[in-house]
Every structure is written in C-alpha cells, then in structure tokens.
XYZ file of C-alpha atoms in Angstrom:
527
model
C 0.176 -0.036 0.016
C 1.118 3.384 -0.963
C 2.102 5.979 1.957
C -0.705 8.384 0.971
C -3.521 5.560 0.766
C -1.863 4.485 4.237
C -2.322 7.926 5.715
C -5.940 8.254 4.330
C -6.842 4.929 5.771
C -5.547 5.591 8.935
C -7.380 9.117 9.400
C -10.535 7.418 8.056
C -10.201 4.597 11.235
C -9.324 7.323 13.716
C -12.199 9.145 12.759
C -14.868 6.471 13.061
C -13.247 5.675 16.497
C -13.958 8.794 18.008
C -17.445 8.873 15.853
C -18.209 5.431 17.602
C -17.092 6.285 20.995
C -19.112 9.571 20.807
C -21.934 7.403 20.325
C -21.321 5.240 23.342
C -20.680 8.582 25.355
C -24.220 9.821 23.876
C -26.273 6.620 24.611
C -24.604 6.156 28.040
C -26.319 7.286 31.262
C -24.807 10.474 32.934
C -24.511 10.863 36.382
C -26.253 14.096 36.306
C -29.418 13.042 34.311
C -32.133 13.153 36.021
C -35.532 12.589 34.629
C -38.446 14.144 36.111
C -41.393 12.235 34.511
C -44.561 14.522 35.002
C -46.094 17.682 33.205
C -43.025 19.762 34.082
C -39.979 20.095 32.449
C -37.106 17.753 32.217
C -35.051 18.806 34.542
C -31.070 18.451 34.380
C -31.084 16.242 30.998
C -27.733 16.959 29.829
C -25.090 19.790 30.993
C -25.307 22.646 28.206
C -22.995 25.245 27.918
C -24.075 28.306 29.011
C -24.532 30.987 26.292
C -25.020 34.433 26.568
C -27.993 34.814 24.253
C -29.955 31.717 24.771
C -32.313 33.421 26.868
C -33.152 36.066 24.780
C -33.517 34.308 21.609
C -35.541 31.442 23.576
C -38.256 34.101 24.639
C -38.190 35.789 21.158
C -38.898 32.406 19.678
C -42.139 31.353 22.579
C -43.335 34.969 21.258
C -43.380 34.036 17.779
C -44.609 30.463 18.416
C -47.483 31.782 20.665
C -48.711 34.021 17.681
C -49.084 31.193 15.270
C -52.065 29.146 14.434
C -52.651 25.523 16.390
C -51.646 23.623 12.787
C -48.475 25.892 12.507
C -47.298 25.183 15.718
C -47.973 21.640 15.041
C -46.372 21.734 11.623
C -43.402 23.666 13.206
C -42.653 21.274 16.244
C -42.914 18.340 13.567
C -39.903 20.117 11.797
C -37.655 20.508 15.070
C -38.403 17.122 16.180
C -37.296 15.694 13.049
C -33.837 17.463 13.041
C -32.971 16.069 16.481
C -31.420 12.888 17.165
C -32.825 9.324 18.924
C -31.152 10.754 22.619
C -33.433 13.878 22.521
C -36.552 11.956 20.966
C -36.482 9.875 24.095
C -36.214 13.024 26.469
C -39.157 14.426 24.447
C -40.817 11.253 24.915
C -40.590 11.108 28.731
C -41.607 14.429 28.917
C -45.068 14.086 26.679
C -45.746 10.353 28.586
C -47.464 11.832 31.403
C -49.182 15.054 29.748
C -50.909 12.220 27.658
C -52.313 10.014 30.393
C -55.968 10.903 31.443
C -57.707 9.493 34.522
C -60.726 9.142 32.643
C -62.978 6.910 35.578
C -62.396 10.436 37.657
C -62.990 12.648 34.434
C -66.051 10.975 33.427
C -68.303 11.784 36.831
C -67.017 15.692 36.588
C -68.432 15.597 33.497
C -71.907 13.928 34.408
C -70.753 10.746 32.900
C -70.944 8.160 35.715
C -72.808 5.706 33.787
C -69.967 5.630 31.319
C -67.504 5.005 33.768
C -69.434 2.350 35.538
C -69.418 0.485 32.427
C -66.042 0.262 31.602
C -65.307 -0.881 35.243
C -68.124 -3.278 34.955
C -65.944 -5.447 32.700
C -63.091 -6.026 35.355
C -62.736 -9.420 37.081
C -62.735 -9.860 40.782
C -58.952 -9.466 41.097
C -59.023 -6.050 38.950
C -61.986 -4.920 40.809
C -60.348 -4.987 44.222
C -57.178 -3.452 42.567
C -59.575 -0.564 41.178
C -61.008 0.042 44.644
C -57.631 0.649 45.762
C -56.305 3.506 43.305
C -58.192 6.466 44.786
C -61.496 7.363 46.793
C -62.949 8.544 43.326
C -62.725 4.940 41.918
C -63.829 3.479 45.113
C -66.983 5.626 45.164
C -67.914 5.083 41.055
C -67.652 1.154 41.959
C -69.646 1.418 45.088
C -72.868 3.452 43.506
C -72.279 1.637 40.696
C -73.129 -2.021 42.490
C -70.243 -3.423 40.562
C -69.380 -6.196 42.749
C -73.423 -6.917 42.475
C -73.345 -6.803 39.074
C -69.994 -8.951 38.517
C -72.171 -11.680 40.422
C -75.196 -11.438 38.258
C -72.909 -11.883 35.363
C -71.339 -15.049 37.029
C -74.951 -16.328 37.534
C -76.054 -15.835 33.986
C -73.063 -17.758 32.343
C -71.789 -20.358 34.996
C -74.376 -23.351 35.982
C -72.367 -23.552 39.241
C -72.837 -20.090 40.405
C -76.490 -20.354 39.189
C -77.069 -23.419 41.336
C -75.638 -22.082 44.429
C -77.606 -18.509 43.887
C -80.840 -21.000 44.244
C -79.765 -23.592 46.843
C -78.051 -20.241 49.417
C -80.898 -18.370 48.344
C -79.064 -15.130 47.659
C -80.621 -15.038 44.081
C -83.460 -12.884 45.721
C -80.824 -9.830 45.728
C -79.654 -10.272 42.193
C -80.958 -8.734 39.142
C -83.304 -5.828 40.822
C -82.994 -2.530 40.276
C -81.910 0.069 43.371
C -84.864 0.086 45.827
C -84.808 -0.354 49.815
C -84.659 -4.139 49.210
C -81.275 -4.423 47.485
C -78.584 -4.516 50.042
C -75.788 -2.034 49.799
C -72.584 -2.894 47.613
C -70.472 -3.829 50.387
C -72.759 -7.023 51.237
C -71.780 -8.099 47.626
C -68.220 -7.481 48.021
C -68.300 -9.792 50.816
C -70.529 -12.055 49.494
C -68.170 -12.898 46.540
C -65.484 -14.265 48.481
C -67.945 -16.457 50.331
C -69.280 -17.950 46.782
C -65.643 -18.823 45.846
C -65.158 -20.588 49.091
C -68.241 -22.728 48.306
C -67.088 -23.926 44.619
C -63.719 -24.478 45.819
C -65.131 -26.540 48.650
C -67.520 -28.251 46.337
C -64.596 -29.084 43.471
C -62.585 -30.640 46.792
C -65.317 -32.797 47.576
C -65.555 -34.154 44.026
C -61.968 -34.858 43.682
C -61.845 -36.726 47.141
C -65.369 -38.295 46.611
C -66.950 -36.785 50.000
C -70.463 -36.603 49.756
C -73.845 -37.152 51.534
C -75.894 -40.135 50.312
C -79.338 -40.620 50.481
C -81.305 -43.712 49.220
C -84.262 -44.790 47.851
C -85.558 -48.480 48.331
C -88.200 -49.021 45.732
C -88.575 -52.669 45.401
C -91.620 -54.204 45.076
C -92.490 -57.832 44.864
C -92.117 -58.454 41.393
C -89.292 -55.751 40.740
C -85.649 -56.502 40.419
C -84.540 -53.428 38.969
C -84.518 -49.490 38.436
C -83.884 -49.135 34.552
C -84.040 -45.418 33.947
C -84.648 -42.050 35.635
C -84.500 -38.369 35.299
C -85.020 -35.772 38.042
C -85.163 -32.103 38.568
C -85.020 -29.964 42.320
C -88.190 -30.921 42.867
C -88.985 -34.678 41.784
C -87.268 -37.753 40.503
C -89.185 -40.134 37.949
C -88.051 -43.719 37.286
C -88.759 -46.426 35.134
C -88.882 -49.954 37.091
C -88.658 -53.768 35.689
C -92.208 -54.054 37.329
C -93.879 -52.105 34.347
C -94.449 -48.819 36.146
C -93.263 -45.308 36.312
C -92.589 -44.160 39.866
C -92.631 -40.010 40.812
C -90.595 -39.281 43.997
C -90.710 -36.152 46.026
C -86.967 -35.145 45.915
C -86.878 -33.713 49.490
C -88.712 -36.169 51.461
C -87.785 -38.856 49.058
C -91.427 -40.131 49.241
C -93.320 -41.771 46.353
C -95.786 -39.038 44.860
C -97.521 -40.909 42.170
C -97.222 -44.524 40.331
C -97.965 -44.479 36.387
C -99.033 -47.834 35.212
C -100.122 -48.925 31.450
C -96.943 -50.699 30.339
C -96.862 -54.313 30.054
C -93.390 -54.447 29.985
C -90.399 -52.949 31.766
C -89.940 -49.376 31.455
C -86.641 -49.166 30.121
C -86.514 -45.428 28.784
C -87.575 -42.268 29.537
C -87.407 -38.360 29.292
C -89.812 -35.651 30.753
C -90.231 -32.080 30.391
C -92.398 -29.538 32.033
C -95.475 -30.798 29.933
C -95.026 -34.477 29.545
C -93.498 -37.711 29.994
C -92.313 -40.336 27.207
C -91.467 -43.574 28.280
C -90.044 -46.690 26.219
C -90.782 -49.809 27.014
C -89.531 -53.713 26.240
C -93.719 -54.447 25.189
C -92.577 -52.334 21.914
C -94.530 -49.476 22.412
C -93.946 -45.463 23.500
C -96.144 -44.030 25.492
C -97.054 -40.289 26.412
C -97.746 -39.207 29.874
C -99.249 -36.272 31.326
C -96.491 -34.756 33.887
C -99.260 -33.743 36.425
C -102.041 -35.755 36.395
C -100.066 -39.026 34.968
C -102.992 -39.482 32.451
C -101.529 -41.366 29.034
C -102.058 -38.797 26.144
C -100.894 -41.065 23.456
C -99.414 -44.766 22.811
C -97.357 -45.149 19.669
C -96.721 -48.762 18.129
C -94.330 -49.075 15.599
C -91.393 -50.713 16.563
C -91.271 -54.805 16.472
C -89.228 -55.478 19.489
C -88.429 -53.632 22.848
C -87.455 -49.742 23.119
C -84.173 -49.559 24.374
C -84.006 -45.830 24.145
C -85.139 -42.588 23.299
C -84.779 -38.814 23.173
C -86.797 -35.727 22.186
C -86.126 -31.883 21.957
C -87.982 -29.277 19.749
C -90.468 -30.970 17.797
C -88.352 -33.936 16.998
C -88.126 -37.425 18.891
C -85.968 -40.269 17.949
C -86.477 -43.958 19.150
C -84.434 -47.063 18.891
C -84.913 -50.519 19.481
C -83.925 -54.182 19.804
C -85.279 -54.473 16.400
C -81.955 -52.735 14.872
C -83.527 -50.191 13.585
C -84.236 -46.121 14.274
C -87.219 -44.270 14.324
C -87.605 -40.573 13.672
C -90.850 -38.474 14.983
C -92.384 -35.083 14.434
C -94.029 -34.009 17.709
C -96.458 -31.248 16.578
C -98.159 -32.136 20.101
C -98.528 -34.818 22.914
C -101.380 -36.088 20.795
C -100.100 -35.208 17.364
C -97.017 -37.330 16.299
C -95.995 -38.751 13.267
C -93.352 -40.999 11.920
C -91.023 -38.846 9.504
C -88.093 -41.566 8.688
C -87.053 -45.030 9.897
C -83.240 -45.483 9.909
C -81.695 -48.858 9.294
C -77.959 -50.127 8.772
C -76.964 -51.072 12.321
C -76.579 -55.242 12.405
C -77.755 -55.680 16.112
C -79.848 -53.819 18.641
C -79.770 -50.388 18.536
C -78.959 -49.760 22.335
C -78.785 -45.664 22.575
C -79.431 -42.683 20.711
C -78.695 -38.715 20.771
C -79.284 -35.914 18.611
C -78.895 -31.983 18.247
C -79.844 -29.727 15.015
C -77.055 -31.143 13.250
C -76.716 -35.170 14.143
C -78.272 -37.936 14.786
C -76.113 -40.476 16.613
C -76.568 -44.263 17.528
C -74.822 -46.721 19.194
C -75.400 -50.690 18.790
C -74.546 -54.141 19.974
C -72.679 -54.425 16.350
C -69.543 -52.442 17.812
C -70.556 -49.556 15.775
C -71.442 -45.737 16.217
C -73.127 -44.269 13.281
C -74.105 -40.568 12.287
C -77.062 -39.306 10.252
C -78.001 -35.723 9.185
C -80.901 -34.366 11.506
C -82.106 -32.569 8.534
C -82.306 -35.380 5.660
C -81.906 -38.363 7.911
C -79.071 -39.490 5.537
C -76.371 -41.647 6.877
C -73.032 -39.819 7.424
C -70.341 -41.915 8.801
C -69.755 -44.944 10.891
C -67.161 -44.814 14.021
C -65.265 -47.877 14.500
C -63.121 -48.679 17.424
C -65.285 -50.314 20.240
C -63.909 -54.350 20.124
C -67.381 -55.611 21.847
C -71.155 -53.918 21.660
C -71.569 -50.467 22.781
C -74.049 -49.917 25.576
C -74.589 -45.966 26.020
C -73.432 -43.057 24.655
C -74.067 -39.152 25.019
C -73.226 -36.544 22.201
C -73.016 -32.776 22.717
C -71.457 -30.002 20.910
C -68.829 -32.342 18.256
C -68.026 -34.712 21.317
C -69.138 -38.052 21.493
C -68.708 -40.185 24.594
C -69.246 -43.985 24.412
C -69.175 -46.933 26.881
C -69.057 -50.812 25.914
C -68.954 -54.290 26.725
C -65.312 -54.026 26.158
C -65.461 -52.349 29.609
C -64.099 -48.714 27.991
C -65.039 -45.442 27.423
C -64.273 -43.651 24.170
C -64.095 -40.025 23.491
C -65.107 -39.411 19.756
C -64.613 -36.218 17.519
C -67.430 -36.466 15.596
C -66.932 -34.430 12.517
C -63.338 -36.104 11.494
C -64.534 -39.716 13.258
C -61.327 -40.024 15.215
C -60.911 -41.544 18.632
C -59.746 -38.876 20.971
C -59.031 -41.052 23.705
C -59.675 -44.408 25.608
C -60.834 -44.521 29.605
C -59.856 -47.924 31.210
C -60.854 -48.866 34.761
C -64.283 -50.292 34.985
C -64.160 -54.178 35.141
C -67.180 -55.055 33.426
C -69.867 -53.387 31.056
C -70.306 -49.442 30.783
C -73.716 -49.178 30.953
C -74.189 -45.264 31.276
C -72.675 -42.537 30.503
C -73.026 -38.557 30.775
C -70.443 -35.808 30.750
C -70.557 -31.985 31.112
C -67.728 -29.375 30.718
C -65.788 -30.539 33.503
C -66.403 -34.257 34.058
C -67.648 -37.441 32.472
C -69.656 -39.924 35.245
C -69.790 -43.588 34.136
C -71.662 -46.690 35.870
C -70.909 -50.178 34.822
C -72.197 -53.380 35.878
C -69.247 -53.630 38.229
C -71.799 -51.602 40.488
C -68.959 -48.733 40.473
C -69.652 -45.452 39.468
C -66.000 -43.752 38.266
C -65.857 -39.801 37.878
C -63.571 -38.693 35.026
C -61.796 -35.390 34.323
C -62.801 -34.531 31.009
C -60.528 -31.762 30.266
C -57.518 -34.169 31.006
C -58.644 -36.659 28.763
C -58.849 -34.524 25.783
C -55.025 -33.436 26.554
C -53.248 -36.417 24.677
C -50.262 -35.513 26.926
C -52.253 -36.248 30.203
C -51.347 -39.253 31.599
C -53.577 -42.154 32.003
C -53.116 -42.611 35.716
C -54.553 -38.792 36.138
C -58.063 -39.106 34.434
C -60.152 -40.987 36.999
C -60.903 -38.638 39.658
C -62.737 -40.946 42.003
C -64.532 -44.335 42.015
C -67.622 -44.396 44.172
C -69.170 -47.942 45.666
C -72.383 -48.076 47.227
C -74.601 -49.883 44.627
C -74.580 -53.693 45.202
C -76.000 -54.376 41.913
C -75.472 -53.118 38.193
C -75.483 -49.389 37.832
C -78.432 -49.083 35.067
C -78.477 -45.254 34.944
C -77.156 -41.872 36.081
C -77.351 -38.569 35.810
C -75.753 -35.543 37.599
C -75.105 -31.804 38.030
C -72.488 -29.476 39.589
C -73.858 -30.849 42.877
C -74.803 -34.193 42.705
C -75.214 -37.296 41.057
C -78.603 -39.578 40.822
C -77.962 -42.934 40.134
C -80.349 -46.210 39.529
C -79.299 -50.075 40.116
C -80.385 -53.648 39.528
C -80.356 -53.674 43.537
C -83.842 -51.768 43.226
C -82.149 -48.927 44.942
C -82.027 -44.794 43.599
C -78.637 -43.182 45.344
C -78.596 -39.386 45.665
C -75.022 -38.436 45.881
C -74.751 -35.048 47.445
C -71.502 -32.964 46.935
C -72.701 -29.854 48.486
C -73.863 -30.519 51.789
C -71.460 -32.795 53.140
C -71.066 -33.020 56.946
C -67.474 -34.055 57.920
C -68.150 -34.349 61.474
C -66.280 -37.731 62.420
C -66.487 -38.924 58.739
C -64.126 -40.902 56.665
C -63.409 -39.545 53.723
C -65.474 -40.747 50.268
C -68.064 -42.186 52.675
C -71.222 -40.463 54.251
C -73.936 -41.808 57.069
C -77.015 -42.598 54.463
C -80.926 -41.544 54.640
C -82.664 -44.134 53.413
C -86.403 -44.152 52.411
C -88.345 -47.649 51.523
C -91.432 -47.644 49.476
C -92.989 -51.138 49.412
C -95.813 -51.151 46.438
C -99.144 -52.914 46.729
C-alpha cells in the first residue's frame, strides 16, 4: 500500500473510532442525568454550556410561536423533532408521556357521565375490581355507587351453571337482578358475598375430587321388581322407570313416592320428561306419552317390533331406537299429534342408545359401531369404529361423543372427523351408562361402580392415563343401570332396586372418613 493511501486509511479509522466513542458516550447514562416524569420540564437532562444569547432567543421564539395557529405550531414542532437525534427523542417522549395520561374514571363523573365510568369498570374480573377500588377514593365511589360487585356476581350467575345453582340453593338469588330499591343491600354486601361464593365453589370441587358426599337412598323394590332401569330428575322430583312395568314419581326432598303410572305391559327401559309430558319406552315395544301433572296417558305409539331401548326428544323432534335394529324419527307437533318421519336402518344388532342435536343423530349398537346421520335429511353420514364389543351407552354434545361398551372401556370421539381422541380404562364390566358436562365424565357399569373422570385432562393427549379417573364411588350392590348428574350431585339407579343421591354440596365432615357418608334411606313398598 502506498504511503498516501495508508495515511488516509489511518485518518478514516481514527475518525470512525472517535464517532463510535461519541455515540457510546451519548447512549451511556450520565451521573448528572435526572429525568422528571411529570407534566413539568425535564430537569437536568444534560449539562449545556451557558450561552449568553440563549435566553433572549428562547423568549423571542416563544413569542413568535404563540402568535401562530395551532396547525402552524404542530408543523413547526414536527420540523424541530425531525431535526433531533434519538437521544433527544427519548427526552421528549419522557416529557410527553405523563401529559398524555388521563384518569378518565375520575374525569367522566365530573362531566356528568358516571354511567360510562361504571360501564367501563363493570367488565373487570374480581381481582382487577379489588385493585381498582384501591386506586383512589373517586374510583372506589364509582364502584360502590355503581354496585359493580353485584353486577359481577350477576354476570357469573348468568354464564356459569355452578354459580346459578349456588344462588338458588343458598337463596342469595333474591338479591340479584333487581333495580336499586330499599330491598337491595349495599355494594359492601356483594363485596363480602363474593369470597364466600368462591369458598363454596372450592369446597364443592374438593368434594368431587376426594369423593366426599352425603348419601340418600330410595328403596323402591316391590314384590316382582328387580331393577330401576332409567331415571331423570329436577329440583323437585325424580321420575324412574322400573322392571315391574311402572313409572314412579318421587319427591326429591322427602324421598316419598308421589305417584305411580301404570299402563306398560313390559319393563320401562327408558324415559324423558319436560314441563308438559313424560315419554317412556318399554320392552312391550311401545312408546307412551303421559301428562306430567295428572299421569294421564295422552298417546301410545306402536311401531317397533321389539323392545324400545332408548329415546330422546327436543324441539318438536323425537328419536327412538329398538332391539329390532331400527331407529325411528318422529315429528312431535303436540303430545297427541306425533307422526313418523323416517326409519333409519343400517345397524346389524340391537340399537341400544340414540342422541341428537340440530346437526346430527348419533346411534350406537351391539354391532360395535356408532353411526352418524344428518338430523335434517336423515341421510347417513359416517360410522365410528373402535370398540371391540357392543356399545351400551353414549352421549353426544358440541362435536364430542362419549361412548361406553361391553369391552369395559369408554371412548371419546370427534364426530366431525370420526377420530377416537382417548380410551378410558378402569371399569371391570360392561359400561352401562355415561354422562358428561364441560368438566367431568361420570360413568356407571355392571361392576356396581360409578367413576368420575376429568374430561379436560382426557382431551389432553399429554395427560397420563393414571390421572384421568378422579374418584370411584362404590355404594350400589348391583349393576348400575342409569345415572344423571349436575354440579352438585349424582343420582343413579341400579339392579339392586335402589336410587342413590350422591350430594357433594351438603357434606357433613364430623367424624366421617373420606369418600363415605351416613346414608338416609326411604323404603317404598308397592301394593
């Protein structure tokens, strides 16, 4: 390299090094740098050499600036900012940030807009609402006068069945969904109520996990009866179908038998009711429709050639299935006006169970298959294969099908793609009945056991199989035929002629071992 070129290279390297050092110095924090994050000026941002004309020039510029329009002022400031370096931008940002912040919750009531402030805070969850109360007295006033703890509880009751059930059972629902009157307690009542509700919920969840329950037992045997094949319940009553051809209606509080419906000439194998009618299916091959309050027979449907094993009805549609391997789809215009729409065939053995929604009818059979049909057209859609033996029970809801089989397993299916999502193992004999909600699967089997499974864990492929069964409940001395459950209880029926009520809400822990409770028994002897 020539000497002249070497000198220029050295000069360039030296200059670059000095610029780099200056850049580091600019970005490095100075000991005398103090940033005041307020609406005032930035104090002591950097030592500036004193210049004699600066103050006069500054005052002159400010005087000119004040004479300009707002648009001109903005344009001028934009030009100034564009000529500044990144370090200066940082100081300006620190100065502007607190100026741009507004306490709108305090400002809105001052403008007569309390309702807007209340509406904004009403979207907070409990933890955030607690924090908001601590911001200042004005925020606390808005929350209190807006009754926002009451509104939070009301929102939970509307959207969560567990909250709704607790509000009814503990009778604080009477203080909800009412306008501000003398009957409505102050906001402080709801503020103190909220943690009590959370404690109740945690206790119920713990009772489910640990199997703690209060047990009630209905002995409903008669001289020629050896089983309770089906049941359904609400807050007031339990309706059961028995092997002795009768339907018995029980008071859910006193456990006394209120009414006996007779008319079937075979065992009552399945039933469903609503506020108007009870619909039952029997081994006598008929379907009967009864008036709920009077017990009068309103209609008798004769179609199937063998026992009616299961039925479901909703929204003017009923589906029945039979040992004759067929499925019947009915239009229910009224309890007395029921007409056959379509017969679905395809199973090669008795059709043990059906379920449906607006999109699909789902059936399961002793031929080891689950078949899916279109609800609107009744056309066949697909078959789900996987069980090694006949399928005895299933439930279908929101794309998920859960089935139980005589291969002693429970399978979870995606109805849209037909994939088996999980296999649950644990029962020692045929799985006879199964129900699920958004948290749990509850199954009953011929081994006399009821098992509670974690649904969300079962849907997680990473969850170990050993963690899926939360609890096994053993009280029945015979096969479990049917069960139903909600957030607070399981009600089950069995070949041992009993109906058991497993109460996970009202649990007394005095002197009890985990998972067992003293039982209350009512025995009904029919004549």
